[in-house]
PDB file of C-alpha atoms and ligand atoms in Angstrom:
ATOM      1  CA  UNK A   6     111.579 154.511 126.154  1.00  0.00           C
ATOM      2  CA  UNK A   7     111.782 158.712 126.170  1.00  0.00           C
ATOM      3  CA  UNK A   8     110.550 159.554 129.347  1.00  0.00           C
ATOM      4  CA  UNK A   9     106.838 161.418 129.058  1.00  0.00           C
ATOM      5  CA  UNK A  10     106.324 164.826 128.806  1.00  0.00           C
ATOM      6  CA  UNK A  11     105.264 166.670 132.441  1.00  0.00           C
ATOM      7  CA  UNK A  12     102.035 167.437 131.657  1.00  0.00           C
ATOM      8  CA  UNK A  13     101.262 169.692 135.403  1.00  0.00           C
ATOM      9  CA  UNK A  14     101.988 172.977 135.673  1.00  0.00           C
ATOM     10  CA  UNK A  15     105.994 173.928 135.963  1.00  0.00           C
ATOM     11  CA  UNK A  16     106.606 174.438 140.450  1.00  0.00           C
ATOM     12  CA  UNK A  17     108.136 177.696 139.929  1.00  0.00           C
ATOM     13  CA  UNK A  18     105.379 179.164 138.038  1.00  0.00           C
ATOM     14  CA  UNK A  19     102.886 181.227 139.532  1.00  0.00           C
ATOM     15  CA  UNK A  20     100.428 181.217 137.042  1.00  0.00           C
ATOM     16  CA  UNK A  21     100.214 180.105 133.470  1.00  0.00           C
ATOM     17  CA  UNK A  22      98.738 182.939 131.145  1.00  0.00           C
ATOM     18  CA  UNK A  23      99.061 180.950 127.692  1.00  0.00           C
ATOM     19  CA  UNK A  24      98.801 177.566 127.581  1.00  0.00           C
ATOM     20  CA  UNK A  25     100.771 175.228 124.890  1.00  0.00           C
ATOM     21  CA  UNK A  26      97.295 174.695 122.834  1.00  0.00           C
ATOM     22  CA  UNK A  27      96.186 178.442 123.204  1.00  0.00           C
ATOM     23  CA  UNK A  28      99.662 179.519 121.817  1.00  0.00           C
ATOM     24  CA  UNK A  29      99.358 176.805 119.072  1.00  0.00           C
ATOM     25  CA  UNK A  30      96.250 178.019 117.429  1.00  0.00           C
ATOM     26  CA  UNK A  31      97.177 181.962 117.843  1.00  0.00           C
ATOM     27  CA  UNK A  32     100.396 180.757 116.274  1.00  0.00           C
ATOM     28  CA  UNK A  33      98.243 178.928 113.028  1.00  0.00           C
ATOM     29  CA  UNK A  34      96.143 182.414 113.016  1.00  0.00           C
ATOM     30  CA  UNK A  35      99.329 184.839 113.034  1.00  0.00           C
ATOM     31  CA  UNK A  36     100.709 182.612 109.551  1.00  0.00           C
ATOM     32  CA  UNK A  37      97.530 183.225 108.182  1.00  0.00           C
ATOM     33  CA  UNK A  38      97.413 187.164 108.338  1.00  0.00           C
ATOM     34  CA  UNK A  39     101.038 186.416 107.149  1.00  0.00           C
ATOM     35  CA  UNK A  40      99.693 185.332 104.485  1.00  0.00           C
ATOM     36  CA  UNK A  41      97.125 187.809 103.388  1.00  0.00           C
ATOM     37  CA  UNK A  42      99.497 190.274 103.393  1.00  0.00           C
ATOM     38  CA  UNK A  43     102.790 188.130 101.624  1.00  0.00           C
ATOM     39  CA  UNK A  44     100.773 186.199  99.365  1.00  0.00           C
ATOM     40  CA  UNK A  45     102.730 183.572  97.904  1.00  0.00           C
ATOM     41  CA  UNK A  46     105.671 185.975  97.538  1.00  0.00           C
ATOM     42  CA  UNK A  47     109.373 185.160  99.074  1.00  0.00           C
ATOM     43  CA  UNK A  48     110.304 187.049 102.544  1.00  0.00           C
ATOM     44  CA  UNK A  49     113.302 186.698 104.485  1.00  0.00           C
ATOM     45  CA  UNK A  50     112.696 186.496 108.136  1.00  0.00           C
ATOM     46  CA  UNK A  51     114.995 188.149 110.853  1.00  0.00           C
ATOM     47  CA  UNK A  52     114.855 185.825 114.415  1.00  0.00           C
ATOM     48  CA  UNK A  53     116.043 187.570 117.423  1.00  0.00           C
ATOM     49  CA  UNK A  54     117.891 184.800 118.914  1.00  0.00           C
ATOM     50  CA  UNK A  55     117.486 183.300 121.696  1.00  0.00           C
ATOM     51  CA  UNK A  56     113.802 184.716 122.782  1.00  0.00           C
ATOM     52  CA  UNK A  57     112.230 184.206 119.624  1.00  0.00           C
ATOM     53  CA  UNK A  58     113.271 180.724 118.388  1.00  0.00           C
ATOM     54  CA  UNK A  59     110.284 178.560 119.484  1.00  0.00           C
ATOM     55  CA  UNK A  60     108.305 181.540 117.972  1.00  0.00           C
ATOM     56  CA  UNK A  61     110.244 181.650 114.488  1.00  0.00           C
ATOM     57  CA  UNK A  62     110.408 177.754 114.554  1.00  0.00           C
ATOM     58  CA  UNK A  63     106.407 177.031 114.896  1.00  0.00           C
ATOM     59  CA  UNK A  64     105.401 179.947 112.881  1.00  0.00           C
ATOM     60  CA  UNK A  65     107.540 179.377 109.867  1.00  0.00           C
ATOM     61  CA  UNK A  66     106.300 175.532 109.614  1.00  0.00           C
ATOM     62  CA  UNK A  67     102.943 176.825 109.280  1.00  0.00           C
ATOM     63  CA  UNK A  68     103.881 179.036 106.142  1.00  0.00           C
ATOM     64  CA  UNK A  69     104.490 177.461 103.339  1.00  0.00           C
ATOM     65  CA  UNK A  70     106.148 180.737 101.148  1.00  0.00           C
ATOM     66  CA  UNK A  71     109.616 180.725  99.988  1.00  0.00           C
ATOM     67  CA  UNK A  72     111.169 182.050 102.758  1.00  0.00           C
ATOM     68  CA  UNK A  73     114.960 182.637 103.970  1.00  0.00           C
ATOM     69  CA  UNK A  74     116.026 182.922 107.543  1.00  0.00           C
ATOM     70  CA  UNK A  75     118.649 185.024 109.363  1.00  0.00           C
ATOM     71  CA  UNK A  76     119.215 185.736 113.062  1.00  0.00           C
ATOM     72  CA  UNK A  77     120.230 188.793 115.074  1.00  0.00           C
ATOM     73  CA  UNK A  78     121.423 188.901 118.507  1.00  0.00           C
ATOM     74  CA  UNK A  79     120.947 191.961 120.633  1.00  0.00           C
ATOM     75  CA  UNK A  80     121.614 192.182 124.660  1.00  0.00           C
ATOM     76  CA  UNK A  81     119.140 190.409 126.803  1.00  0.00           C
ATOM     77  CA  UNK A  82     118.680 191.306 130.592  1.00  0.00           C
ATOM     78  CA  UNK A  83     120.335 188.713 131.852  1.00  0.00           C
ATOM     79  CA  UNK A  84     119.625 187.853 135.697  1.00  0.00           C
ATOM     80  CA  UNK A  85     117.065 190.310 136.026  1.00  0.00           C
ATOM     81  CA  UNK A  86     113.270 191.161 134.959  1.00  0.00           C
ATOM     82  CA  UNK A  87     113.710 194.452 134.025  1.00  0.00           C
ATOM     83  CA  UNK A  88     115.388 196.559 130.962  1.00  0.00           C
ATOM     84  CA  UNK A  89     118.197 198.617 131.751  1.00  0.00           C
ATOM     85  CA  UNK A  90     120.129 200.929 129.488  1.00  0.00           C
ATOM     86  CA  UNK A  91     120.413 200.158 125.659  1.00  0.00           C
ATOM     87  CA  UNK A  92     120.141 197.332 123.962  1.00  0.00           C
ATOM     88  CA  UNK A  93     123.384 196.220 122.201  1.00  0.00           C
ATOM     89  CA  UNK A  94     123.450 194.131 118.772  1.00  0.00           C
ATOM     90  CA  UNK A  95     126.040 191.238 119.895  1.00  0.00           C
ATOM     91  CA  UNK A  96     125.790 188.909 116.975  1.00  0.00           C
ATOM     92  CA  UNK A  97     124.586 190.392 113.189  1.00  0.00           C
ATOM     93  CA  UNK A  98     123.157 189.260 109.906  1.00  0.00           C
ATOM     94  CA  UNK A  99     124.788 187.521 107.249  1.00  0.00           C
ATOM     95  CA  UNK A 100     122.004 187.196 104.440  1.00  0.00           C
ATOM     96  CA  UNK A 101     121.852 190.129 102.201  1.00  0.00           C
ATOM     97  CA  UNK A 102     118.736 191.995 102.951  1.00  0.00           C
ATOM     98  CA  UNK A 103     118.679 194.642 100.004  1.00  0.00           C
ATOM     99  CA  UNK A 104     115.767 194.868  97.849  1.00  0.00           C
ATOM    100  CA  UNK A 105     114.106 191.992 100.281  1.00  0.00           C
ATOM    101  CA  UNK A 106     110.633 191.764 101.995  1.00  0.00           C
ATOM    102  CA  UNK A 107     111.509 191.997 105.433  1.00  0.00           C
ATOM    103  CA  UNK A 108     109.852 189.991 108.315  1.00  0.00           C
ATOM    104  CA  UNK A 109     111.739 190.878 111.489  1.00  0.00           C
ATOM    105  CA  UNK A 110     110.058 188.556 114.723  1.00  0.00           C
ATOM    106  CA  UNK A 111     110.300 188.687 118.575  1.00  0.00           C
ATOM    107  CA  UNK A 112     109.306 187.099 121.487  1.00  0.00           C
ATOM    108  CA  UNK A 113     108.201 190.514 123.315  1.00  0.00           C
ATOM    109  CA  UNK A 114     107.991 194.037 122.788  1.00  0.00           C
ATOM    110  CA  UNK A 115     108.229 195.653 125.801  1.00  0.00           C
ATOM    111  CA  UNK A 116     109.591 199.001 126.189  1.00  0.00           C
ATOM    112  CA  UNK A 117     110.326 198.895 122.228  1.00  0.00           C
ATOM    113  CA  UNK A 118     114.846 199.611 122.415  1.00  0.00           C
ATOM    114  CA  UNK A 119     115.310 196.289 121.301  1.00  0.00           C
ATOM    115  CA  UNK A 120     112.649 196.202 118.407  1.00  0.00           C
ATOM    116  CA  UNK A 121     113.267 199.875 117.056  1.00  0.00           C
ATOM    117  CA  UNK A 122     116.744 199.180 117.297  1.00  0.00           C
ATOM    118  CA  UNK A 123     117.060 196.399 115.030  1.00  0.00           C
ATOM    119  CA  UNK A 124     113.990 198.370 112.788  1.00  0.00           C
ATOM    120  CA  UNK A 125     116.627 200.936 112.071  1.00  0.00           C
ATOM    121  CA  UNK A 126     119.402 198.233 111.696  1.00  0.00           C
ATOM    122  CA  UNK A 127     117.191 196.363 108.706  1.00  0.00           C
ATOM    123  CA  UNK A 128     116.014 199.557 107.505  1.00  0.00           C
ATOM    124  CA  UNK A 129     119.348 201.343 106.821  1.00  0.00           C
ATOM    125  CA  UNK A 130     120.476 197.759 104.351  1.00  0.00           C
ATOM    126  CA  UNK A 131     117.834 199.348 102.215  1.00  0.00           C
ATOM    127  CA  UNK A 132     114.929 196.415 102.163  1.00  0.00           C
ATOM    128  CA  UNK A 133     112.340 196.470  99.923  1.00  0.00           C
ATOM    129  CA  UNK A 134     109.694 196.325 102.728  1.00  0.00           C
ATOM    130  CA  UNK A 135     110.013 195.736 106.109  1.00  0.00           C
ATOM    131  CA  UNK A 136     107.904 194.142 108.812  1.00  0.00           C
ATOM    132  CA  UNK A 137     107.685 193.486 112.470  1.00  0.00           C
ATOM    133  CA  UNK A 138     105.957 189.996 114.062  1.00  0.00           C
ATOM    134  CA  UNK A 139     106.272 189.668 117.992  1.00  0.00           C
ATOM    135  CA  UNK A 140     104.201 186.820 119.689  1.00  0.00           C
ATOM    136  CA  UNK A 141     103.690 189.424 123.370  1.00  0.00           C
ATOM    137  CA  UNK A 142     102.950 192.268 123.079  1.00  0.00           C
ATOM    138  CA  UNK A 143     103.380 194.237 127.113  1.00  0.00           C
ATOM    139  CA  UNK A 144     102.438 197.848 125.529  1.00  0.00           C
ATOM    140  CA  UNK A 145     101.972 199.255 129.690  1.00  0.00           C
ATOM    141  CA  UNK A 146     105.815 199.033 129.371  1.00  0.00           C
ATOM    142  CA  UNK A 147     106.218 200.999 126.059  1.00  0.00           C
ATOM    143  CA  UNK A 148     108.963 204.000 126.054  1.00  0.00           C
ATOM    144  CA  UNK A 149     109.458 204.223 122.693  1.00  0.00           C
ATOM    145  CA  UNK A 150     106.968 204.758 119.843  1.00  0.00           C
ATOM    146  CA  UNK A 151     106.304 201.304 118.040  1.00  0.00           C
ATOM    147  CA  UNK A 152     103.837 199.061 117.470  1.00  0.00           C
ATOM    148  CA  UNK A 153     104.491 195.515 115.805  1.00  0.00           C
ATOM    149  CA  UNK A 154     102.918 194.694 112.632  1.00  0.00           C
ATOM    150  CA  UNK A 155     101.387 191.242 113.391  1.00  0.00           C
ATOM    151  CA  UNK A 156     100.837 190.431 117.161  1.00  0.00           C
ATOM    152  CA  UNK A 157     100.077 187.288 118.852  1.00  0.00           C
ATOM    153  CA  UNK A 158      99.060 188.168 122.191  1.00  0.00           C
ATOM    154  CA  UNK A 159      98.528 191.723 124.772  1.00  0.00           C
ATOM    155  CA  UNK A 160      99.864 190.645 127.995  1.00  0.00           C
ATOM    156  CA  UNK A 161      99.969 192.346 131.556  1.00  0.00           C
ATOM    157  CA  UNK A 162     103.085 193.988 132.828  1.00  0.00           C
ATOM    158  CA  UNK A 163     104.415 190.786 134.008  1.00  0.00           C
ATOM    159  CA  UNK A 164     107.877 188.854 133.844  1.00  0.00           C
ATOM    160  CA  UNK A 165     106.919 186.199 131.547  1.00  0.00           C
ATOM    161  CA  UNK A 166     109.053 183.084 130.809  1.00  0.00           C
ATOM    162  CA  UNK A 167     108.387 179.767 128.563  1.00  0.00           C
ATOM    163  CA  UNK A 168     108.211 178.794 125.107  1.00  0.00           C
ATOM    164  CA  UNK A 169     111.463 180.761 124.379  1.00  0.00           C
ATOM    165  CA  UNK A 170     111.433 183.421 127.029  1.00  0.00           C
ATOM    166  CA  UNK A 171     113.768 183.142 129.587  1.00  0.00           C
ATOM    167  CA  UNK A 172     114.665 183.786 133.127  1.00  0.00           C
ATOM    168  CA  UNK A 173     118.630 183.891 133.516  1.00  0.00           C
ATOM    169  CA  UNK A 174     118.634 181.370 130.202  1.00  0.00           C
ATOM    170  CA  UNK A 175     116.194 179.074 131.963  1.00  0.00           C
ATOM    171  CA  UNK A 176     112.981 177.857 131.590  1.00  0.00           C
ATOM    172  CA  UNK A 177     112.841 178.801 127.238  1.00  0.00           C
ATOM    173  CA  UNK A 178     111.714 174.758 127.345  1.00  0.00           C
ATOM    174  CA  UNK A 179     108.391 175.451 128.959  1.00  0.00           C
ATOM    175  CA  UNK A 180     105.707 174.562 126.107  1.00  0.00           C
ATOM    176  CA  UNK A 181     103.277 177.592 128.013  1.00  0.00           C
ATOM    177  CA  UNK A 182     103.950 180.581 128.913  1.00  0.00           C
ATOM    178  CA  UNK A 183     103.665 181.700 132.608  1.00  0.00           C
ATOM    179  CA  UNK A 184     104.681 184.649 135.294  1.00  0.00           C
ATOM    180  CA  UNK A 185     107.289 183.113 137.298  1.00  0.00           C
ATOM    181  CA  UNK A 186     107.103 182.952 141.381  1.00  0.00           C
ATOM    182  CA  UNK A 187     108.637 186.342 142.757  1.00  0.00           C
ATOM    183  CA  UNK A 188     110.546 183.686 145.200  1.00  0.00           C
ATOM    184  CA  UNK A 189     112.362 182.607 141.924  1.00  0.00           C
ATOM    185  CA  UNK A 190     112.913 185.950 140.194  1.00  0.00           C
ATOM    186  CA  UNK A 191     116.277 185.954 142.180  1.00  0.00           C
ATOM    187  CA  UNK A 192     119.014 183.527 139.815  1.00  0.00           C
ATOM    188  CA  UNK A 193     121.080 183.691 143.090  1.00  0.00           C
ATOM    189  CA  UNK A 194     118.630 181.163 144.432  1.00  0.00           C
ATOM    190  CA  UNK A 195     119.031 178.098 142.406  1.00  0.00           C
ATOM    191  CA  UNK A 196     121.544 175.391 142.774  1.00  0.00           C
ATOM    192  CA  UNK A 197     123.501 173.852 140.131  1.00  0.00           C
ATOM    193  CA  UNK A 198     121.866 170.760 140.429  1.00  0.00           C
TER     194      UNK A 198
HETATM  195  P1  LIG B  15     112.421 195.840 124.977  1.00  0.00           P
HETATM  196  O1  LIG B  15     113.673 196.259 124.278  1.00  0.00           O
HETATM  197  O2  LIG B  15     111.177 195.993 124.131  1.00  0.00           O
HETATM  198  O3  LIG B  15     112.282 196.486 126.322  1.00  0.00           O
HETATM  199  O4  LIG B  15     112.592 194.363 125.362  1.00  0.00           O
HETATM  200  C1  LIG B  15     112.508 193.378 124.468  1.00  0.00           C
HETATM  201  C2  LIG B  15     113.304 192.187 124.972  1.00  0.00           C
HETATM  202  O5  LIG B  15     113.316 192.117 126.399  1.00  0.00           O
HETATM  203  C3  LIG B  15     112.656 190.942 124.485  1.00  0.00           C
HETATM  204  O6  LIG B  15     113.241 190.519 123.285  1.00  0.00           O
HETATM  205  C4  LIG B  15     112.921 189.979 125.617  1.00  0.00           C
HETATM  206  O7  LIG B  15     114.149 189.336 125.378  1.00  0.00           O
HETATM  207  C5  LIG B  15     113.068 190.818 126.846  1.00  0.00           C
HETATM  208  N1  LIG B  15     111.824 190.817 127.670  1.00  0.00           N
HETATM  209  C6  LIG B  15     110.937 191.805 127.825  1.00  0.00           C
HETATM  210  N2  LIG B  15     109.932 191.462 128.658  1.00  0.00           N
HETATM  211  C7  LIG B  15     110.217 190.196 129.035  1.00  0.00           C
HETATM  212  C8  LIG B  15     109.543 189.248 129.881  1.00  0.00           C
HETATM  213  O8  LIG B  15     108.479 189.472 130.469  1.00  0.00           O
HETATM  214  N3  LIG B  15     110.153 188.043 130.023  1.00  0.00           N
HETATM  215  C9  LIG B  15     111.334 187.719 129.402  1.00  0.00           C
HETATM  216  N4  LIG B  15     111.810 186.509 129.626  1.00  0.00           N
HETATM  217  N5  LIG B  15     111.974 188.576 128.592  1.00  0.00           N
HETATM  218  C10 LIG B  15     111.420 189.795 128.413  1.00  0.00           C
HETATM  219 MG1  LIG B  16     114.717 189.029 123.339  1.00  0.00          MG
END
């Protein structure tokens, strides 16, 4: 028998701010403005991978357009909880995108490098619209000027990890989404085991 799910909160969370059901029905609502605005027309959604997947997974089985899926892959901070320099794209698309209505999505827009850079990516392959989904939105933390088209949730300025968001490529499992213990912001602690 599969072992059950853990249903208390994860031990190196401090606090959960979104919990699996919350995210679940924002998730329904954010397809449905999707929808007033698509209609029943085709789009072609661009996942930032690896943040975004739960995201782009849930919300695209709640849509029932045509719609064709691509994934980018820009730099991610990788042991630590803060952006530094400029975001790099590491993997690229390989749908054509000309002529296309555009649906790029995110886990978190936080200063805005990562989002504006792949806006400008997407926008210079000549779409016929393009638009931008991210499920957090930190805007305390914004240095450059951009706003998301469809949002999910404003969060504090806090290091958030769960349901796709990561800490050092762990803890993207979590079904909530919660601010992780300072004591465990620090990879360097963790064993292998
Ligand atoms: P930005 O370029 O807007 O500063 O950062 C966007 C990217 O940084 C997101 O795609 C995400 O990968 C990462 N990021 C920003 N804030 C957080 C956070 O609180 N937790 C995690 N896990 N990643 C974050
Ligand atoms: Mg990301």
């Amino acid at each position: 028998m599969p072992a059950a799910k853990k249903t208390a909160m994860h031990p190196d969370l401090a606090e959960v701010l979104l919990t699996e059901a919350q995210i679940k029905a924002r998730v329904r609502a954010v397809a449905q403005e999707l929808k007033a605005v698509y209609g029943e027309g085709e789009f072609t959604i661009i996942s930032l991978i690896n943040g975004a997947v739960m995201f782009t997974a849930d919300l695209m089985r709640e849509i029932d357009n045509p719609i064709r899926l691509d994934c980018i892959r820009v730099s991610s901070y990788g042991s630590k909880t803060k952006s530094i320099g400029s975001p790099q794209v590491i993997y690229s698309l390989t749908l054509d995108i000309k002529d296309r209505h555009v649906l790029v999505i995110d886990d978190i827009l936080d200063t805005g490098k990562t989002l504006s850079l792949v806006s400008k990516l997407v926008r210079d392959l000549k779409p016929a619209s393009l638009r931008t989904c991210v499920l957090l939105d930190k805007k305390e933390r914004r240095e450059v000027k951009i706003e998301a088209d469809f949002v999910g949730f404003d969060i504090p300025n806090k290091f958030v990890v769960g349901y796709g968001l990561d800490f050092a490529e762990r803890y993207r499992n979590l079904p909530c989404i919660g601010v992780l213990k300072p004591e465990r912001q620090n990879a360097a602690s963790w064993s292998a085991s």
